[in-house]
Amino acid sequence: MAVMTRWLDPDEQRTWRAFLASSRALMDTLDRELQRDAGMPHAYYEILVRLSEAPGRQLRMSELAEAAGSSRSRLSHAVARLEEAGWVRREDCPTDRRGQIAVLTDDGFATLAAAAPGHVDGVRRHLFDALSPAQVDQLRRISETLAEHLSRS
């Protein structure tokens, strides 16, 4: 039996396209600014942030991939580039010979600390300054609902 497609109505289509356009524009803008100001893409910044927030500034590669929302192969490539820059180093996992741990170096932490003020300013200017406090609350609630729904998929 064929399943009927639930096509988007005009309001849903408008909402979907606005969501796509705004999400892409925001991430592209933040990525360009991080490239210009800190010499790294947003994906690398995210990895450094996740490591900086972890106990001992280190995470298993599999945990880091999950936290950064990345595939293991993409994360491995990114960490290799971060190693070349001297911002991250890999160590063998002492409890699992197959596992590796990514460790944020002092240089990586300093690089993140230098990049963070400009990035936070960009997030504030491009996102929060454009919204009312009520819209910020709505955006947070909508985003939490979507994240929870998608985590079950």
Backbone as JSON Lines, residues from 0, in Angstrom:
{"i":0,"aa":"M","n":[0.84,-1.18,0.0],"ca":[0.0,0.0,0.0],"c":[0.89,1.25,0.0]}
{"i":1,"aa":"A","n":[0.6,2.18,-0.85],"ca":[1.39,3.41,-0.98],"c":[1.1,4.35,0.19]}
{"i":2,"aa":"V","n":[2.15,5.0,0.64],"ca":[2.02,5.98,1.72],"c":[1.83,7.36,1.08]}
{"i":3,"aa":"M","n":[0.87,8.08,1.59],"ca":[0.6,9.43,1.07],"c":[1.64,10.4,1.61]}
{"i":4,"aa":"T","n":[2.22,11.2,0.75],"ca":[3.19,12.22,1.17],"c":[2.44,13.37,1.83]}
{"i":5,"aa":"R","n":[2.92,13.76,2.97],"ca":[2.35,14.91,3.67],"c":[3.11,16.15,3.23]}
{"i":6,"aa":"W","n":[2.69,16.76,2.12],"ca":[3.36,17.93,1.58],"c":[3.25,19.1,2.55]}
{"i":7,"aa":"L","n":[4.25,19.98,2.51],"ca":[4.22,21.18,3.35],"c":[3.2,22.15,2.82]}
{"i":8,"aa":"D","n":[2.45,22.73,3.75],"ca":[1.52,23.78,3.31],"c":[2.33,25.06,3.12]}
{"i":9,"aa":"P","n":[1.74,26.11,2.55],"ca":[2.53,27.33,2.27],"c":[3.22,27.94,3.5]}
{"i":10,"aa":"D","n":[2.57,27.94,4.65],"ca":[3.2,28.47,5.86],"c":[4.37,27.6,6.3]}
{"i":11,"aa":"E","n":[4.2,26.3,6.24],"ca":[5.28,25.39,6.61],"c":[6.45,25.53,5.63]}
{"i":12,"aa":"Q","n":[6.16,25.65,4.35],"ca":[7.2,25.81,3.35],"c":[7.99,27.11,3.6]}
{"i":13,"aa":"R","n":[7.28,28.18,3.88],"ca":[7.92,29.47,4.17],"c":[8.8,29.37,5.43]}
{"i":14,"aa":"T","n":[8.28,28.69,6.45],"ca":[9.02,28.51,7.7],"c":[10.28,27.67,7.46]}
{"i":15,"aa":"W","n":[10.13,26.58,6.73],"ca":[11.25,25.7,6.42],"c":[12.35,26.44,5.68]}
{"i":16,"aa":"R","n":[11.97,27.17,4.68],"ca":[12.97,27.89,3.88],"c":[13.63,29.0,4.69]}
{"i":17,"aa":"A","n":[12.87,29.68,5.53],"ca":[13.45,30.72,6.39],"c":[14.42,30.11,7.39]}
{"i":18,"aa":"F","n":[14.06,28.95,7.93],"ca":[14.93,28.25,8.87],"c":[16.24,27.86,8.18]}
{"i":19,"aa":"L","n":[16.14,27.26,6.99],"ca":[17.34,26.88,6.24],"c":[18.22,28.08,5.93]}
{"i":20,"aa":"A","n":[17.61,29.13,5.4],"ca":[18.37,30.32,5.0],"c":[19.06,30.96,6.2]}
{"i":21,"aa":"S","n":[18.33,31.1,7.31],"ca":[18.93,31.76,8.48],"c":[20.0,30.89,9.11]}
{"i":22,"aa":"S","n":[19.78,29.58,9.2],"ca":[20.78,28.68,9.78],"c":[22.07,28.69,8.97]}
{"i":23,"aa":"R","n":[21.93,28.56,7.66],"ca":[23.12,28.57,6.8],"c":[23.85,29.91,6.87]}
{"i":24,"aa":"A","n":[23.09,31.0,6.79],"ca":[23.72,32.32,6.81],"c":[24.46,32.56,8.13]}
{"i":25,"aa":"L","n":[23.85,32.16,9.24],"ca":[24.49,32.35,10.55],"c":[25.77,31.53,10.63]}
{"i":26,"aa":"M","n":[25.7,30.25,10.29],"ca":[26.88,29.4,10.4],"c":[27.96,29.82,9.41]}
{"i":27,"aa":"D","n":[27.58,30.2,8.21],"ca":[28.57,30.68,7.23],"c":[29.26,31.94,7.71]}
{"i":28,"aa":"T","n":[28.49,32.86,8.28],"ca":[29.06,34.12,8.79],"c":[30.02,33.86,9.94]}
{"i":29,"aa":"L","n":[29.6,33.02,10.9],"ca":[30.46,32.72,12.04],"c":[31.72,31.98,11.58]}
{"i":30,"aa":"D","n":[31.57,31.08,10.61],"ca":[32.72,30.35,10.1],"c":[33.71,31.3,9.41]}
{"i":31,"aa":"R","n":[33.2,32.21,8.59],"ca":[34.06,33.19,7.9],"c":[34.81,34.04,8.92]}
{"i":32,"aa":"E","n":[34.1,34.49,9.95],"ca":[34.74,35.34,10.96],"c":[35.82,34.58,11.73]}
{"i":33,"aa":"L","n":[35.56,33.32,12.09],"ca":[36.58,32.54,12.78],"c":[37.78,32.28,11.87]}
{"i":34,"aa":"Q","n":[37.53,32.02,10.6],"ca":[38.64,31.84,9.65],"c":[39.48,33.11,9.57]}
{"i":35,"aa":"R","n":[38.81,34.24,9.43],"ca":[39.5,35.52,9.29],"c":[40.25,35.9,10.57]}
{"i":36,"aa":"D","n":[39.59,35.78,11.71],"ca":[40.14,36.3,12.96],"c":[41.02,35.32,13.72]}
{"i":37,"aa":"A","n":[40.74,34.02,13.59],"ca":[41.47,33.04,14.39],"c":[42.16,31.98,13.54]}
{"i":38,"aa":"G","n":[41.96,32.02,12.23],"ca":[42.62,31.07,11.36],"c":[42.13,29.64,11.48]}
{"i":39,"aa":"M","n":[40.86,29.49,11.85],"ca":[40.3,28.14,11.96],"c":[38.83,28.14,11.6]}
{"i":40,"aa":"P","n":[38.35,27.01,11.05],"ca":[36.92,26.91,10.79],"c":[36.14,26.66,12.08]}
{"i":41,"aa":"H","n":[34.85,26.89,12.01],"ca":[33.99,26.71,13.18],"c":[34.08,25.28,13.72]}
{"i":42,"aa":"A","n":[34.22,24.29,12.84],"ca":[34.3,22.9,13.29],"c":[35.51,22.69,14.2]}
{"i":43,"aa":"Y","n":[36.63,23.32,13.9],"ca":[37.82,23.18,14.74],"c":[37.62,23.91,16.07]}
{"i":44,"aa":"Y","n":[36.99,25.07,16.0],"ca":[36.69,25.81,17.23],"c":[35.83,24.95,18.15]}
{"i":45,"aa":"E","n":[34.83,24.29,17.58],"ca":[33.94,23.44,18.37],"c":[34.7,22.32,19.06]}
{"i":46,"aa":"I","n":[35.65,21.72,18.37],"ca":[36.46,20.65,18.96],"c":[37.28,21.2,20.13]}
{"i":47,"aa":"L","n":[37.9,22.36,19.93],"ca":[38.7,22.97,21.01],"c":[37.82,23.3,22.22]}
{"i":48,"aa":"V","n":[36.61,23.81,21.97],"ca":[35.69,24.13,23.07],"c":[35.34,22.87,23.84]}
{"i":49,"aa":"R","n":[34.97,21.81,23.12],"ca":[34.58,20.55,23.79],"c":[35.72,20.01,24.64]}
{"i":50,"aa":"L","n":[36.94,20.06,24.12],"ca":[38.08,19.6,24.9],"c":[38.33,20.5,26.1]}
{"i":51,"aa":"S","n":[38.18,21.81,25.93],"ca":[38.43,22.75,27.04],"c":[37.46,22.54,28.18]}
{"i":52,"aa":"E","n":[36.27,22.05,27.87],"ca":[35.24,21.86,28.9],"c":[35.29,20.48,29.55]}
{"i":53,"aa":"A","n":[36.09,19.57,29.0],"ca":[36.18,18.2,29.51],"c":[37.15,18.13,30.69]}
{"i":54,"aa":"P","n":[36.92,17.2,31.6],"ca":[37.87,17.01,32.7],"c":[39.26,16.72,32.16]}
{"i":55,"aa":"G","n":[40.25,17.44,32.66],"ca":[41.63,17.26,32.21],"c":[41.86,17.72,30.78]}
{"i":56,"aa":"R","n":[40.88,18.45,30.22],"ca":[40.95,18.93,28.83],"c":[41.23,17.79,27.85]}
{"i":57,"aa":"Q","n":[40.57,16.64,28.08],"ca":[40.77,15.49,27.22],"c":[39.5,14.66,27.12]}
{"i":58,"aa":"L","n":[39.33,14.03,25.96],"ca":[38.2,13.14,25.71],"c":[38.64,12.0,24.81]}
{"i":59,"aa":"R","n":[38.0,10.84,24.98],"ca":[38.18,9.77,24.01],"c":[37.71,10.28,22.67]}
{"i":60,"aa":"M","n":[38.35,9.85,21.61],"ca":[37.99,10.31,20.26],"c":[36.53,10.04,19.96]}
{"i":61,"aa":"S","n":[36.0,8.89,20.37],"ca":[34.6,8.56,20.1],"c":[33.67,9.51,20.84]}
{"i":62,"aa":"E","n":[34.01,9.87,22.08],"ca":[33.19,10.82,22.84],"c":[33.27,12.21,22.24]}
{"i":63,"aa":"L","n":[34.45,12.58,21.77],"ca":[34.63,13.89,21.16],"c":[33.83,13.99,19.87]}
{"i":64,"aa":"A","n":[33.82,12.92,19.07],"ca":[33.04,12.92,17.84],"c":[31.56,13.12,18.15]}
{"i":65,"aa":"E","n":[31.07,12.42,19.15],"ca":[29.66,12.56,19.52],"c":[29.37,13.96,20.04]}
{"i":66,"aa":"A","n":[30.23,14.48,20.91],"ca":[30.02,15.81,21.49],"c":[30.06,16.9,20.42]}
{"i":67,"aa":"A","n":[30.92,16.73,19.42],"ca":[31.06,17.74,18.38],"c":[30.09,17.51,17.22]}
{"i":68,"aa":"G","n":[29.29,16.44,17.3],"ca":[28.34,16.16,16.25],"c":[29.02,15.83,14.93]}
{"i":69,"aa":"S","n":[30.07,15.04,15.0],"ca":[30.88,14.73,13.82],"c":[31.01,13.22,13.66]}
{"i":70,"aa":"S","n":[31.26,12.78,12.44],"ca":[31.58,11.37,12.23],"c":[32.99,11.13,12.76]}
{"i":71,"aa":"R","n":[33.29,9.89,13.05],"ca":[34.62,9.57,13.56],"c":[35.71,9.86,12.53]}
{"i":72,"aa":"S","n":[35.43,9.57,11.27],"ca":[36.45,9.82,10.25],"c":[36.69,11.31,10.05]}
{"i":73,"aa":"R","n":[35.61,12.1,10.04],"ca":[35.77,13.55,9.89],"c":[36.51,14.13,11.1]}
{"i":74,"aa":"L","n":[36.16,13.63,12.29],"ca":[36.84,14.11,13.5],"c":[38.32,13.74,13.46]}
{"i":75,"aa":"S","n":[38.63,12.53,13.03],"ca":[40.03,12.1,12.97],"c":[40.84,13.01,12.06]}
{"i":76,"aa":"H","n":[40.26,13.37,10.92],"ca":[40.94,14.28,9.99],"c":[41.14,15.65,10.65]}
{"i":77,"aa":"A","n":[40.1,16.16,11.31],"ca":[40.19,17.48,11.96],"c":[41.24,17.46,13.07]}
{"i":78,"aa":"V","n":[41.25,16.4,13.87],"ca":[42.22,16.31,14.95],"c":[43.64,16.23,14.39]}
{"i":79,"aa":"A","n":[43.82,15.55,13.26],"ca":[45.14,15.51,12.63],"c":[45.6,16.93,12.27]}
{"i":80,"aa":"R","n":[44.69,17.74,11.75],"ca":[45.03,19.13,11.42],"c":[45.33,19.93,12.68]}
{"i":81,"aa":"L","n":[44.56,19.7,13.73],"ca":[44.8,20.4,15.01],"c":[46.11,19.96,15.64]}
{"i":82,"aa":"E","n":[46.49,18.71,15.43],"ca":[47.8,18.24,15.89],"c":[48.92,18.96,15.16]}
{"i":83,"aa":"E","n":[48.76,19.1,13.83],"ca":[49.77,19.81,13.03],"c":[49.97,21.24,13.53]}
{"i":84,"aa":"A","n":[48.89,21.86,13.99],"ca":[48.97,23.23,14.51],"c":[49.52,23.26,15.93]}
{"i":85,"aa":"G","n":[49.61,22.1,16.57],"ca":[50.1,22.04,17.95],"c":[49.03,22.34,18.99]}
{"i":86,"aa":"W","n":[47.77,22.28,18.59],"ca":[46.67,22.64,19.5],"c":[46.08,21.44,20.22]}
{"i":87,"aa":"V","n":[46.27,20.26,19.65],"ca":[45.75,19.01,20.22],"c":[46.82,17.96,20.04]}
{"i":88,"aa":"R","n":[46.85,17.0,20.95],"ca":[47.7,15.82,20.76],"c":[46.85,14.58,21.07]}
{"i":89,"aa":"R","n":[47.23,13.5,20.43],"ca":[46.54,12.23,20.68],"c":[47.42,11.35,21.55]}
{"i":90,"aa":"E","n":[46.74,10.65,22.44],"ca":[47.43,9.69,23.31],"c":[46.66,8.38,23.24]}
{"i":91,"aa":"D","n":[47.38,7.28,23.44],"ca":[46.71,5.99,23.51],"c":[45.89,5.92,24.79]}
{"i":92,"aa":"C","n":[44.76,5.28,24.7],"ca":[43.89,5.1,25.86],"c":[44.5,4.02,26.77]}
{"i":93,"aa":"P","n":[44.71,4.32,28.05],"ca":[45.36,3.34,28.92],"c":[44.48,2.12,29.21]}
{"i":94,"aa":"T","n":[43.18,2.24,29.05],"ca":[42.28,1.12,29.37],"c":[41.79,0.36,28.14]}
{"i":95,"aa":"D","n":[42.1,0.88,26.94],"ca":[41.62,0.25,25.71],"c":[42.68,0.47,24.63]}
{"i":96,"aa":"R","n":[43.38,-0.59,24.25],"ca":[44.49,-0.44,23.31],"c":[44.06,0.11,21.96]}
{"i":97,"aa":"R","n":[42.79,-0.08,21.58],"ca":[42.31,0.42,20.29],"c":[41.9,1.89,20.37]}
{"i":98,"aa":"G","n":[41.61,2.37,21.56],"ca":[41.1,3.73,21.71],"c":[42.2,4.77,21.79]}
{"i":99,"aa":"Q","n":[41.83,5.99,21.42],"ca":[42.75,7.12,21.56],"c":[42.04,8.25,22.27]}
{"i":100,"aa":"I","n":[42.83,9.08,22.9],"ca":[42.33,10.24,23.63],"c":[42.89,11.49,22.97]}
{"i":101,"aa":"A","n":[42.02,12.47,22.76],"ca":[42.45,13.78,22.26],"c":[42.65,14.68,23.47]}
{"i":102,"aa":"V","n":[43.78,15.36,23.5],"ca":[44.13,16.23,24.63],"c":[44.38,17.64,24.09]}
{"i":103,"aa":"L","n":[43.74,18.62,24.7],"ca":[43.96,20.02,24.34],"c":[45.29,20.46,24.93]}
{"i":104,"aa":"T","n":[46.19,20.95,24.1],"ca":[47.49,21.41,24.57],"c":[47.36,22.82,25.16]}
{"i":105,"aa":"D","n":[48.4,23.27,25.83],"ca":[48.4,24.64,26.35],"c":[48.29,25.65,25.2]}
{"i":106,"aa":"D","n":[48.99,25.38,24.08],"ca":[48.89,26.26,22.92],"c":[47.47,26.27,22.36]}
{"i":107,"aa":"G","n":[46.82,25.11,22.35],"ca":[45.44,25.02,21.87],"c":[44.5,25.8,22.78]}
{"i":108,"aa":"F","n":[44.71,25.68,24.08],"ca":[43.88,26.43,25.03],"c":[44.08,27.93,24.85]}
{"i":109,"aa":"A","n":[45.33,28.35,24.67],"ca":[45.61,29.78,24.47],"c":[44.98,30.27,23.17]}
{"i":110,"aa":"T","n":[45.03,29.45,22.14],"ca":[44.41,29.81,20.85],"c":[42.9,29.96,21.02]}
{"i":111,"aa":"L","n":[42.29,29.03,21.72],"ca":[40.86,29.1,21.99],"c":[40.52,30.34,22.81]}
{"i":112,"aa":"A","n":[41.31,30.61,23.85],"ca":[41.06,31.78,24.69],"c":[41.17,33.08,23.89]}
{"i":113,"aa":"A","n":[42.07,33.11,22.93],"ca":[42.22,34.3,22.09],"c":[41.07,34.43,21.1]}
{"i":114,"aa":"A","n":[40.55,33.3,20.59],"ca":[39.47,33.33,19.59],"c":[38.1,33.55,20.21]}
{"i":115,"aa":"A","n":[37.91,33.12,21.44],"ca":[36.58,33.11,22.06],"c":[35.9,34.48,22.13]}
{"i":116,"aa":"P","n":[36.59,35.55,22.55],"ca":[35.87,36.84,22.64],"c":[35.3,37.3,21.31]}
{"i":117,"aa":"G","n":[36.04,37.16,20.23],"ca":[35.53,37.57,18.92],"c":[34.38,36.7,18.46]}
{"i":118,"aa":"H","n":[34.48,35.39,18.73],"ca":[33.41,34.48,18.34],"c":[32.13,34.77,19.12]}
{"i":119,"aa":"V","n":[32.27,34.96,20.42],"ca":[31.1,35.27,21.25],"c":[30.48,36.59,20.8]}
{"i":120,"aa":"D","n":[31.3,37.57,20.47],"ca":[30.78,38.83,19.96],"c":[30.0,38.61,18.67]}
{"i":121,"aa":"G","n":[30.51,37.75,17.79],"ca":[29.8,37.45,16.55],"c":[28.47,36.76,16.8]}
{"i":122,"aa":"V","n":[28.45,35.8,17.71],"ca":[27.19,35.12,18.06],"c":[26.19,36.14,18.6]}
{"i":123,"aa":"R","n":[26.66,37.02,19.46],"ca":[25.77,38.04,20.04],"c":[25.24,38.97,18.94]}
{"i":124,"aa":"R","n":[26.13,39.49,18.09],"ca":[25.71,40.45,17.05],"c":[24.78,39.82,16.02]}
{"i":125,"aa":"H","n":[25.12,38.59,15.58],"ca":[24.39,37.98,14.48],"c":[23.15,37.21,14.91]}
{"i":126,"aa":"L","n":[23.05,36.87,16.18],"ca":[21.9,36.09,16.64],"c":[21.12,36.84,17.72]}
{"i":127,"aa":"F","n":[21.7,37.0,18.87],"ca":[20.94,37.5,20.01],"c":[20.53,38.96,19.89]}
{"i":128,"aa":"D","n":[21.37,39.8,19.31],"ca":[21.0,41.22,19.18],"c":[19.83,41.43,18.22]}
{"i":129,"aa":"A","n":[19.59,40.44,17.33],"ca":[18.49,40.57,16.37],"c":[17.15,40.1,16.95]}
{"i":130,"aa":"L","n":[17.18,39.51,18.14],"ca":[15.97,38.92,18.74],"c":[15.59,39.62,20.03]}
{"i":131,"aa":"S","n":[14.3,39.62,20.31],"ca":[13.8,40.12,21.6],"c":[14.05,39.03,22.65]}
{"i":132,"aa":"P","n":[14.01,39.38,23.94],"ca":[14.16,38.35,24.98],"c":[13.12,37.22,24.83]}
{"i":133,"aa":"A","n":[11.9,37.56,24.44],"ca":[10.88,36.53,24.25],"c":[11.25,35.62,23.08]}
{"i":134,"aa":"Q","n":[11.81,36.18,22.01],"ca":[12.22,35.36,20.86],"c":[13.4,34.46,21.22]}
{"i":135,"aa":"V","n":[14.31,34.96,22.04],"ca":[15.43,34.13,22.5],"c":[14.89,32.94,23.28]}
{"i":136,"aa":"D","n":[13.94,33.19,24.15],"ca":[13.32,32.11,24.93],"c":[12.63,31.11,24.0]}
{"i":137,"aa":"Q","n":[11.9,31.62,23.02],"ca":[11.23,30.73,22.06],"c":[12.24,29.92,21.26]}
{"i":138,"aa":"L","n":[13.29,30.55,20.81],"ca":[14.32,29.86,20.04],"c":[14.95,28.75,20.87]}
{"i":139,"aa":"R","n":[15.24,29.03,22.13],"ca":[15.83,28.01,23.01],"c":[14.87,26.84,23.17]}
{"i":140,"aa":"R","n":[13.6,27.12,23.44],"ca":[12.62,26.05,23.65],"c":[12.42,25.23,22.37]}
{"i":141,"aa":"I","n":[12.33,25.89,21.23],"ca":[12.18,25.19,19.95],"c":[13.41,24.33,19.68]}
{"i":142,"aa":"S","n":[14.59,24.87,19.9],"ca":[15.83,24.14,19.64],"c":[15.96,22.94,20.56]}
{"i":143,"aa":"E","n":[15.6,23.09,21.83],"ca":[15.65,21.97,22.77],"c":[14.66,20.87,22.35]}
{"i":144,"aa":"T","n":[13.47,21.28,21.93],"ca":[12.47,20.31,21.48],"c":[12.97,19.53,20.27]}
{"i":145,"aa":"L","n":[13.52,20.25,19.29],"ca":[14.05,19.59,18.09],"c":[15.22,18.67,18.44]}
{"i":146,"aa":"A","n":[16.13,19.13,19.27],"ca":[17.3,18.32,19.64],"c":[16.85,17.03,20.34]}
{"i":147,"aa":"E","n":[15.88,17.15,21.23],"ca":[15.38,15.96,21.93],"c":[14.69,15.02,20.95]}
{"i":148,"aa":"H","n":[13.85,15.55,20.09],"ca":[13.13,14.74,19.1],"c":[14.12,14.03,18.17]}
{"i":149,"aa":"L","n":[15.11,14.74,17.69],"ca":[16.07,14.16,16.75],"c":[17.02,13.16,17.41]}
{"i":150,"aa":"S","n":[17.26,13.31,18.7],"ca":[18.13,12.36,19.4],"c":[17.47,11.0,19.53]}
{"i":151,"aa":"R","n":[16.14,10.96,19.42],"ca":[15.42,9.69,19.5],"c":[15.27,9.03,18.13]}
{"i":152,"aa":"S","n":[15.61,9.77,17.08],"ca":[15.41,9.23,15.72],"c":[16.47,8.21,15.35]}
